[in-house]
CSV table of N, CA and C in Angstrom, one decimal:
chain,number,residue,atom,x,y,z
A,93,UNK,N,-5.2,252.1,0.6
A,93,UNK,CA,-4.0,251.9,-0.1
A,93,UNK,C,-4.0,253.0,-1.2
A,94,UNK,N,-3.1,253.5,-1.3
A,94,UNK,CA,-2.7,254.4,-2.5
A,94,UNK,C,-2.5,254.1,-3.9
A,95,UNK,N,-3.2,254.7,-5.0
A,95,UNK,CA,-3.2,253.9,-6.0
A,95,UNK,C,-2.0,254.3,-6.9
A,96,UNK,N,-1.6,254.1,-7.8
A,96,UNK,CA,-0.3,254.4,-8.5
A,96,UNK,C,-0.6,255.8,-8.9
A,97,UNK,N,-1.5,256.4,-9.8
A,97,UNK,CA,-2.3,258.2,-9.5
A,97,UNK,C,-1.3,258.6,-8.3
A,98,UNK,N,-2.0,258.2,-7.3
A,98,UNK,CA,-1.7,259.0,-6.2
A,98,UNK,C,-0.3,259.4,-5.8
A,99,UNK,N,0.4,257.7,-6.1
A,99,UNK,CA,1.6,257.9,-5.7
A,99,UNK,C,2.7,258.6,-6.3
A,100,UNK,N,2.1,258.8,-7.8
A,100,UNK,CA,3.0,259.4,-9.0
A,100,UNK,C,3.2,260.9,-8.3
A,101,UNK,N,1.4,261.8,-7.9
A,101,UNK,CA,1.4,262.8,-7.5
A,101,UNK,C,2.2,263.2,-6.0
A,102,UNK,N,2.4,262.4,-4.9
A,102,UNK,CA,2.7,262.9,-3.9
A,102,UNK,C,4.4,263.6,-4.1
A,103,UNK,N,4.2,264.6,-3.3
A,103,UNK,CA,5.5,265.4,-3.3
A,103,UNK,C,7.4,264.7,-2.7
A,104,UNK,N,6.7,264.0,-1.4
A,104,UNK,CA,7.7,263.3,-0.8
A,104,UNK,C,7.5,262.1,-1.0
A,105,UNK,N,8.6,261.4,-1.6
A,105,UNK,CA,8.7,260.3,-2.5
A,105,UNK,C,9.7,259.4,-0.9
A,106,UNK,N,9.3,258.4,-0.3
A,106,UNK,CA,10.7,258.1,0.9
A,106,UNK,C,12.1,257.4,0.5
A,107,UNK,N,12.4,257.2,-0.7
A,107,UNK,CA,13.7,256.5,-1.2
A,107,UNK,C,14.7,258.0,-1.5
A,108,UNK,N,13.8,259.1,-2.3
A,108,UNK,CA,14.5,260.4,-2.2
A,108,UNK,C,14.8,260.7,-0.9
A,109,UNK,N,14.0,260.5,0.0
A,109,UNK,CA,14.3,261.3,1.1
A,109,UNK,C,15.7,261.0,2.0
A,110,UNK,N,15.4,259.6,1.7
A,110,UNK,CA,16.9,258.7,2.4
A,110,UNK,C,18.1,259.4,1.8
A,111,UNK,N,17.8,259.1,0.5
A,111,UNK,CA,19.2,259.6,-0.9
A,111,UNK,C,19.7,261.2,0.1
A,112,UNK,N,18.6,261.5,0.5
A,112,UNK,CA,18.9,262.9,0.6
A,112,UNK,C,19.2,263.0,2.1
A,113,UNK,N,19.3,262.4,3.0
A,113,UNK,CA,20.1,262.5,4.0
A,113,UNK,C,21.5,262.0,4.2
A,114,UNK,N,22.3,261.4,2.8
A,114,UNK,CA,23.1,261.3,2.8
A,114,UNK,C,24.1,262.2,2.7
A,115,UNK,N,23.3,263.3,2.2
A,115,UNK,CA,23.5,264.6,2.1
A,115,UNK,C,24.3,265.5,3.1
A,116,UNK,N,23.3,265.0,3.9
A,116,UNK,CA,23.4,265.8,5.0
A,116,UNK,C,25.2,264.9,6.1
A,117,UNK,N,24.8,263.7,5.8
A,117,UNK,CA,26.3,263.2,6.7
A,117,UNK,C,27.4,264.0,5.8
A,118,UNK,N,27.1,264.1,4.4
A,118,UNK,CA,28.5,264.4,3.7
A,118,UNK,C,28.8,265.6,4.3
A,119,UNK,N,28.1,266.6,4.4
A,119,UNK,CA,28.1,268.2,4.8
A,119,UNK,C,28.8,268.3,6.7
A,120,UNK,N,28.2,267.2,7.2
A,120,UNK,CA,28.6,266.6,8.9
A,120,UNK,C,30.1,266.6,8.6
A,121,UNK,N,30.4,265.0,7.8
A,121,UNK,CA,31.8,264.6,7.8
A,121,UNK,C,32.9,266.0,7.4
A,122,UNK,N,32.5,266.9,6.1
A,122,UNK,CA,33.0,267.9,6.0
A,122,UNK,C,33.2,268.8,6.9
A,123,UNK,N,32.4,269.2,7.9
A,123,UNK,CA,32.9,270.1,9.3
A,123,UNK,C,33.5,269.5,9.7
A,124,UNK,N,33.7,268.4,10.2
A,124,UNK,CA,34.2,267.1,11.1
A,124,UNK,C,35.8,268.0,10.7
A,125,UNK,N,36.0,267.3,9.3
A,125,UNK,CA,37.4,267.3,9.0
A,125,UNK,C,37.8,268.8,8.7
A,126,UNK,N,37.4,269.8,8.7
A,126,UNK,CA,37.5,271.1,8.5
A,126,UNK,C,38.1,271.5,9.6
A,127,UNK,N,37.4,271.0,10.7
A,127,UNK,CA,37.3,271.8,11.7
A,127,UNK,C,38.7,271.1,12.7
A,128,UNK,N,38.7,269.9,12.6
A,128,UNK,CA,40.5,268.8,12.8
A,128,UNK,C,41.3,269.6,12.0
A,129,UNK,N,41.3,270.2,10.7
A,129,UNK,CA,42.3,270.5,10.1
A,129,UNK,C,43.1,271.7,10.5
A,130,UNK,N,41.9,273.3,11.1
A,130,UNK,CA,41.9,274.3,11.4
A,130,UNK,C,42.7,274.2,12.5
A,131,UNK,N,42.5,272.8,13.5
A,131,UNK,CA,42.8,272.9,15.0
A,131,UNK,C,44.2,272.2,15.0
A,132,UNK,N,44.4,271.4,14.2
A,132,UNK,CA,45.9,271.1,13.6
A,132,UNK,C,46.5,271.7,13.3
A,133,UNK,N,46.6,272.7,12.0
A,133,UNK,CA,47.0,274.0,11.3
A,133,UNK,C,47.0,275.1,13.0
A,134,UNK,N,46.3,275.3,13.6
A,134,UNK,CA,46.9,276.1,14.7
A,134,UNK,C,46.3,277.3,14.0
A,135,UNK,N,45.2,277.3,13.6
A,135,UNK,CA,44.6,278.8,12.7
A,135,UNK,C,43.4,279.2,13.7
A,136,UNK,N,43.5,280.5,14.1
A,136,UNK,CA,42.7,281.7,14.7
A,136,UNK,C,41.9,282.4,14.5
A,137,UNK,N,41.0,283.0,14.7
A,137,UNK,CA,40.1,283.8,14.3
A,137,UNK,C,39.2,283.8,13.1
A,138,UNK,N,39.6,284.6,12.7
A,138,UNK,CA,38.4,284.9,11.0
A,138,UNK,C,39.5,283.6,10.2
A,139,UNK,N,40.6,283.2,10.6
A,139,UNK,CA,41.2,282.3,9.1
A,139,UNK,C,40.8,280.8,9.3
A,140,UNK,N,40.3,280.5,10.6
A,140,UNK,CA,39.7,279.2,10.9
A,140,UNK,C,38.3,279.4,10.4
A,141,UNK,N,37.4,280.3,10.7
A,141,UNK,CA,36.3,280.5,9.7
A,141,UNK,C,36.2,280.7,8.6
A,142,UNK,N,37.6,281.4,7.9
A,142,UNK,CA,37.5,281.2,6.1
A,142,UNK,C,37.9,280.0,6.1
A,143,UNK,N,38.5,279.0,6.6
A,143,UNK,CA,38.9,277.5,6.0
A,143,UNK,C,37.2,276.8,6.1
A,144,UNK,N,36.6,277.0,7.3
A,144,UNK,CA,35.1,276.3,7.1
A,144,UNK,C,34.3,276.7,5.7
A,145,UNK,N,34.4,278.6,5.4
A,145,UNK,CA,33.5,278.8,4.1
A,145,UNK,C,34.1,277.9,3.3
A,146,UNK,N,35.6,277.8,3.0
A,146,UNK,CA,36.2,277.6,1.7
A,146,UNK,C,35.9,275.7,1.5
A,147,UNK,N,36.1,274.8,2.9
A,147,UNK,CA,35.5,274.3,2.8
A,147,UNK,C,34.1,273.5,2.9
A,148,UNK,N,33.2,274.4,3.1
A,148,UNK,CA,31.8,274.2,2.2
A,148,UNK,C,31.4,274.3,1.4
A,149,UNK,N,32.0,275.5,0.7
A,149,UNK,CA,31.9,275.8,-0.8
A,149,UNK,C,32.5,274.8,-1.6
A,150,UNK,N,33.3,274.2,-1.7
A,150,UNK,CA,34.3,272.8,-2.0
A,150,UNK,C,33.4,271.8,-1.7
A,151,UNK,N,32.7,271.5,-0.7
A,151,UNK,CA,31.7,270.1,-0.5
A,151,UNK,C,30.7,270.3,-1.4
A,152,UNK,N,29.9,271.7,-1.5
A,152,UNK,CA,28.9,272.3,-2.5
A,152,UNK,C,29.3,272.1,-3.9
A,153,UNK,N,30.0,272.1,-4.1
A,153,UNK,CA,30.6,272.3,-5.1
A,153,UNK,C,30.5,270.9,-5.8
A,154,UNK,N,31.4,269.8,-5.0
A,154,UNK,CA,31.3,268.3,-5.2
A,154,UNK,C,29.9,267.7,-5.3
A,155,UNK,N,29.1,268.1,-4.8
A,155,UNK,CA,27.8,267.7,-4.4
A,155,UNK,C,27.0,268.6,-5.7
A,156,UNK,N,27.3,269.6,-6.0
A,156,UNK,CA,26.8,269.9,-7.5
A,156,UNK,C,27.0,269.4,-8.7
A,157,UNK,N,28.7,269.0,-8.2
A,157,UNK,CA,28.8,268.5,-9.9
A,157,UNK,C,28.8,267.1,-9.9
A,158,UNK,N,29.3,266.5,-8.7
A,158,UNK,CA,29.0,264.9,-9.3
A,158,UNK,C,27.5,263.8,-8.7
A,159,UNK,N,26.6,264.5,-7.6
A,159,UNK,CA,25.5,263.8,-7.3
A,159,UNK,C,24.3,264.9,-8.1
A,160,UNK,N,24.1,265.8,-7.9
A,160,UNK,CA,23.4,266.8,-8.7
A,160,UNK,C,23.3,266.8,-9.7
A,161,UNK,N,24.7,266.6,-10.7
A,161,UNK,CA,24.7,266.5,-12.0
A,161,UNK,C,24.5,268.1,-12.9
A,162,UNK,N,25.1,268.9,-12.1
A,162,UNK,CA,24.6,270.0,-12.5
A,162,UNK,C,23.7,271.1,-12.5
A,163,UNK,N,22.4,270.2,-11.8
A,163,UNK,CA,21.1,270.7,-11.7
A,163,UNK,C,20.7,270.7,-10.4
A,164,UNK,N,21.0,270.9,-9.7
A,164,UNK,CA,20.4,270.9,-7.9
A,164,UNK,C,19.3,271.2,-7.8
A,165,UNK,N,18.1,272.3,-8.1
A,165,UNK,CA,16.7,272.5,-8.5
A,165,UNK,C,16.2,271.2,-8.7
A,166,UNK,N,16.6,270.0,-9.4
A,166,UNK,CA,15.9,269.0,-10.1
A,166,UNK,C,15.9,267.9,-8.7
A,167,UNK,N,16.9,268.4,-7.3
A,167,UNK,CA,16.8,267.3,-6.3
A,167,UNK,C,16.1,267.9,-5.5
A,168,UNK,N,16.8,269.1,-5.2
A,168,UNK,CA,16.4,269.9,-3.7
A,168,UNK,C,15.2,270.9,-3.9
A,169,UNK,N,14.9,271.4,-3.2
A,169,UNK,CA,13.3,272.6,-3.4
A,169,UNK,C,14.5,273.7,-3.4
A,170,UNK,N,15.4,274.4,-2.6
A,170,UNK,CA,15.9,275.4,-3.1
A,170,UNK,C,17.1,275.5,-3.5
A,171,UNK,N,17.7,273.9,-4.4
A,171,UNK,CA,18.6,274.2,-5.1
A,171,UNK,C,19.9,274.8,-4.6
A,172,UNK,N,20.6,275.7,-5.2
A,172,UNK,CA,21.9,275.8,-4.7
A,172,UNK,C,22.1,276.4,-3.4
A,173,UNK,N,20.9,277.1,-3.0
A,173,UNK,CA,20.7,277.4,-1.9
A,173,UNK,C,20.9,276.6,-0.7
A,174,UNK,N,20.2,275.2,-0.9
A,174,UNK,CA,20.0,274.3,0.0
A,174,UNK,C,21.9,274.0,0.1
A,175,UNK,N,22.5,273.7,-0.9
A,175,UNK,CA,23.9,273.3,-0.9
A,175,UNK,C,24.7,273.6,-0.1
A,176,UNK,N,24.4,274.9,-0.7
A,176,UNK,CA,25.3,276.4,0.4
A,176,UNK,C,25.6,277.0,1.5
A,177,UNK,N,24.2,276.2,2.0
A,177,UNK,CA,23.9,276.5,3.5
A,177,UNK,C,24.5,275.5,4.5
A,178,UNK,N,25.9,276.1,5.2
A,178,UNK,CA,26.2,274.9,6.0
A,178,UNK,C,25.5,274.1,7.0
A,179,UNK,N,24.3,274.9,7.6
A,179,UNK,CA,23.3,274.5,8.8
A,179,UNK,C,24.0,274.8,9.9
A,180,UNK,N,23.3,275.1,11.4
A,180,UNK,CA,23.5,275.3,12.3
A,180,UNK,C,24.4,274.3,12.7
A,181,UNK,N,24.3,273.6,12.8
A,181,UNK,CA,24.4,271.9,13.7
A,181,UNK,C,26.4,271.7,12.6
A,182,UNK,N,26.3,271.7,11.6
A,182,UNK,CA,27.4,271.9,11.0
A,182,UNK,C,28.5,272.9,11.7
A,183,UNK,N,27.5,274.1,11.6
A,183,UNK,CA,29.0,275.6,12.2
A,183,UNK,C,29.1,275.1,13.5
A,184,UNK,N,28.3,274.4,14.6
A,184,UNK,CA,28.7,273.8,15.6
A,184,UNK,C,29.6,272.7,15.7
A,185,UNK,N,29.4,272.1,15.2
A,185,UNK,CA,30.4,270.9,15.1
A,185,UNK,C,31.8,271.7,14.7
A,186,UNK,N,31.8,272.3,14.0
A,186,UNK,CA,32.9,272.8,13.4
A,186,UNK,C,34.1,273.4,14.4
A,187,UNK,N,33.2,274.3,15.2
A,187,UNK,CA,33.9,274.8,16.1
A,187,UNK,C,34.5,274.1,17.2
A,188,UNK,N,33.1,273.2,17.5
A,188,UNK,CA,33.8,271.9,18.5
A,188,UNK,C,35.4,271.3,18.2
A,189,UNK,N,35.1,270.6,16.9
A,189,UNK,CA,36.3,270.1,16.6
A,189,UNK,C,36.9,270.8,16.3
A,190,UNK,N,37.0,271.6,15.8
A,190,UNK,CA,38.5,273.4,15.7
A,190,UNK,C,39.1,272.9,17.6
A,191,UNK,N,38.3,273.6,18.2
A,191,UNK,CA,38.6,273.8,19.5
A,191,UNK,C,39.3,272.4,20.0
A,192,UNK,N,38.8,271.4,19.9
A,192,UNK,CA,39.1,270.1,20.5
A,192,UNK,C,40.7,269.8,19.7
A,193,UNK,N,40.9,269.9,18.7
A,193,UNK,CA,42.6,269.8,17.9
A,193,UNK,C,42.9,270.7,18.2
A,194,UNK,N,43.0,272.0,18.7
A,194,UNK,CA,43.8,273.0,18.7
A,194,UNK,C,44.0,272.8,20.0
A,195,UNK,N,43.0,272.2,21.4
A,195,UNK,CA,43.5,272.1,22.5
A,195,UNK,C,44.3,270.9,22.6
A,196,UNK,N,44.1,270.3,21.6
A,196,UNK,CA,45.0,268.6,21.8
A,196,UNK,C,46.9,268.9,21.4
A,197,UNK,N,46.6,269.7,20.1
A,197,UNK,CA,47.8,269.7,19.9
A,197,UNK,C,48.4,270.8,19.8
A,198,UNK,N,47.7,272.0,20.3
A,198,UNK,CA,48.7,273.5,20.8
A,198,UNK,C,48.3,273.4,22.4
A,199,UNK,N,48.0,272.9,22.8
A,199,UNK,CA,47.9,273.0,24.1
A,199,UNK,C,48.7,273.7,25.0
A,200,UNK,N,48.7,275.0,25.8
A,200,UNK,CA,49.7,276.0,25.7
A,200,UNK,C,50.1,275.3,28.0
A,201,UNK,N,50.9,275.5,28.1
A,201,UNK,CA,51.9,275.3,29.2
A,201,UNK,C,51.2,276.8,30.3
A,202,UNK,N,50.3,275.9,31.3
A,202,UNK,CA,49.8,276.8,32.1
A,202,UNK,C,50.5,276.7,33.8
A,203,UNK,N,50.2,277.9,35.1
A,203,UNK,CA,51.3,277.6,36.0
A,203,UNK,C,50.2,278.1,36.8
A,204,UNK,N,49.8,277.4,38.0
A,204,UNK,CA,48.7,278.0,38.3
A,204,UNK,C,49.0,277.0,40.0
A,205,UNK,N,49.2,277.6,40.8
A,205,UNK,CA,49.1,276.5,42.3
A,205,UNK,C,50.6,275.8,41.8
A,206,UNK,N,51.6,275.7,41.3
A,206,UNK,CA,52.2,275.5,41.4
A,206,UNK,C,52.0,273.9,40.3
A,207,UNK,N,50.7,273.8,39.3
A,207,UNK,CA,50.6,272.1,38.5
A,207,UNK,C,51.3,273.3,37.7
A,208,UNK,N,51.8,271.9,37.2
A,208,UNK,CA,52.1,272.3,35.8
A,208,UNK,C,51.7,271.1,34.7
A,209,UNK,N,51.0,272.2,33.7
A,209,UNK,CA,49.6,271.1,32.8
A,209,UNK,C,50.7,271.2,31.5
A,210,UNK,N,50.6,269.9,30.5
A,210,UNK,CA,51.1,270.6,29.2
A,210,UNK,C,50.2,269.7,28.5
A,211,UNK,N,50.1,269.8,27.2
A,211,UNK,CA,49.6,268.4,26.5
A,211,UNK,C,50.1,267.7,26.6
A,212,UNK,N,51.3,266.7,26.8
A,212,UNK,CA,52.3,265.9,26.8
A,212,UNK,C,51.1,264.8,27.8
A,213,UNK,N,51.5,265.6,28.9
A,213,UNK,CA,50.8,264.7,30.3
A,213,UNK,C,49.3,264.3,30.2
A,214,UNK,N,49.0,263.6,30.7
A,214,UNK,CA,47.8,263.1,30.7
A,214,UNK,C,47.5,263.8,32.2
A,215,UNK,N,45.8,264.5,32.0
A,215,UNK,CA,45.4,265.2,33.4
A,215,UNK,C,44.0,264.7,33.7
A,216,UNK,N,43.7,264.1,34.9
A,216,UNK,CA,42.7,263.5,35.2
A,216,UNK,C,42.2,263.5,36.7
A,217,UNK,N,41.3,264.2,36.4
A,217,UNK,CA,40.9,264.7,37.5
A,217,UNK,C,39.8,263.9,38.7
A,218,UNK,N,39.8,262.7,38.2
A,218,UNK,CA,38.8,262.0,38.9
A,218,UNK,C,39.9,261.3,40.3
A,219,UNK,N,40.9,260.6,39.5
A,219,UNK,CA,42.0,259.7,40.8
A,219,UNK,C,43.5,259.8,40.3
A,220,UNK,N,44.3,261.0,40.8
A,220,UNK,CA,45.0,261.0,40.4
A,220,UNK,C,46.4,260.5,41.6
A,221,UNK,N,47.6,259.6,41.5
A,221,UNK,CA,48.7,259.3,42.5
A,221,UNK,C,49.7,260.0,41.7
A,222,UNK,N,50.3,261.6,42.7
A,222,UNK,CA,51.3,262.0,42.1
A,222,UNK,C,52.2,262.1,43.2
A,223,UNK,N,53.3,262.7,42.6
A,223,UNK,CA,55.0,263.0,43.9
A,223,UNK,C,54.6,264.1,44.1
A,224,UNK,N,54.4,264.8,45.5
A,224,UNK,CA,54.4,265.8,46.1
A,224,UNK,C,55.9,265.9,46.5
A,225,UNK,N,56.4,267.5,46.2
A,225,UNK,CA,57.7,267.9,46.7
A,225,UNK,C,57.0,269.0,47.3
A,226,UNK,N,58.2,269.1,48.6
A,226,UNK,CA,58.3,270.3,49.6
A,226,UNK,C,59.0,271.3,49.1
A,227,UNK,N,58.4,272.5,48.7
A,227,UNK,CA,59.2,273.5,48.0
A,227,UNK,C,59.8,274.3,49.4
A,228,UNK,N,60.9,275.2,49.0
A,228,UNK,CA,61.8,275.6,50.3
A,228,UNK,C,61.3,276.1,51.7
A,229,UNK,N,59.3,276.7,51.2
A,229,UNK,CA,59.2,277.2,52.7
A,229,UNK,C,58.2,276.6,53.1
A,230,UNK,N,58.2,274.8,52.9
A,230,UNK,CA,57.8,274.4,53.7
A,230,UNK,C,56.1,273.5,53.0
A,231,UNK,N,55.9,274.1,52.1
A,231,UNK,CA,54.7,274.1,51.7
A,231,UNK,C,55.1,272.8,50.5
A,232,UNK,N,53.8,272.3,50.3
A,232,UNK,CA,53.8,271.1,49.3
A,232,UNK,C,53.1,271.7,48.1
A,233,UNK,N,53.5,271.2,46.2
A,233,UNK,CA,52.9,271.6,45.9
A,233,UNK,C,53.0,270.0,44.3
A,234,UNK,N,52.2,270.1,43.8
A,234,UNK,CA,52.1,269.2,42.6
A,234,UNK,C,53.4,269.7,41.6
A,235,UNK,N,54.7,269.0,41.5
A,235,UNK,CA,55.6,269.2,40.1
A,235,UNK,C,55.1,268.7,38.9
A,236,UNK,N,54.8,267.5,39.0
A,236,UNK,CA,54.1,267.0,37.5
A,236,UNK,C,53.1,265.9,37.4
A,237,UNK,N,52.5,265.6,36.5
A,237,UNK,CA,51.4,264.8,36.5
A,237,UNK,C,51.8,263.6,35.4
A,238,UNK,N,52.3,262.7,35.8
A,238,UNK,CA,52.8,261.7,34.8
A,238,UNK,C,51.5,260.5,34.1
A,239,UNK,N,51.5,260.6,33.0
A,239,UNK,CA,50.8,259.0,32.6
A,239,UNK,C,50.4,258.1,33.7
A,240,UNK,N,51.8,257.5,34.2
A,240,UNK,CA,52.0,256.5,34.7
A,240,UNK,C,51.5,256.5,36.1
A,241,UNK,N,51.0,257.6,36.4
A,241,UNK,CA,51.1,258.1,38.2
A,241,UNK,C,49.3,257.3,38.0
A,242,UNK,N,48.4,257.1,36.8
A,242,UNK,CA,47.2,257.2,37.3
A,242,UNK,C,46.9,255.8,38.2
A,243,UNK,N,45.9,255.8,39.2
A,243,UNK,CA,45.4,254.9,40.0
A,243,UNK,C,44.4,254.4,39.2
A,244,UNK,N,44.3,253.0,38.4
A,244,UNK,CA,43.5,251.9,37.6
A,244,UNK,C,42.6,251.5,38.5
């Protein structure tokens, strides 16, 4: 058993460590909603990735001045550094959800074999019951994919 000496000295203390992966969901939840907002907003390129810097720097920022207290060195080992860094797993997420709201709600009107996909419709590829029409020369082709058509 560890004597109080010992315990004073050790470096990883486990109640900080906890505190300090709360850390880490705030910085998560932050891509989360970054990345829903960029794919909402309908933003492209380099301006969906300035909305993620702008908001990291904004969560950094929050996380400096009101759990930090000013001093991030006094929690973290590299301090503002550690703040600033969005992490891998973060710019991933981010993109995910960018991509997942921009396909949900710009979802662009594609014509391919004669479906026609929009966001509106629900598309499900596992069991689908649709109206086949005979277009004029003879051939069948999918007009639309309704909600209601799915087989429960």
């Amino acid at each position: 058993m560890a004597t109080s000496a010992e315990a004073a000295a050790q470096l990883i203390y486990g109640p900080n460590v906890q505190a300090n992966a709360s850390l880490v969901t705030i910085k998560f939840l932050s891509s989360c909603f970054s990345g829903a907002v960029a794919g909402i907003l309908g933003l492209e390129n380099w301006v969906g990735f300035a909305l993620f810097l702008v908001s990291t720097l904004f969560t950094s920022f929050c996380i400096h001045t009101i759990n930090c207290r000013g001093n991030p060195a006094k929690y973290m080992p590299r301090g503002v550094a550690d703040l600033v860094n969005p992490g891998q797993d973060n710019a991933f997420t981010f993109v995910l959800v960018w991509t997942l709201f921009y396909g949900i709600v710009h979802g662009t009107h594609s014509v391919r074999s004669g479906v026609f996909i929009t966001s509106e419709r629900l598309f499900c590829s596992v069991r689908l019951k649709y109206r086949n029409l005979q277009s004029p020369s003879g051939t069948f082709f999918v007009r639309s994919i309704s909600p209601y058509s799915l087989a429960l």
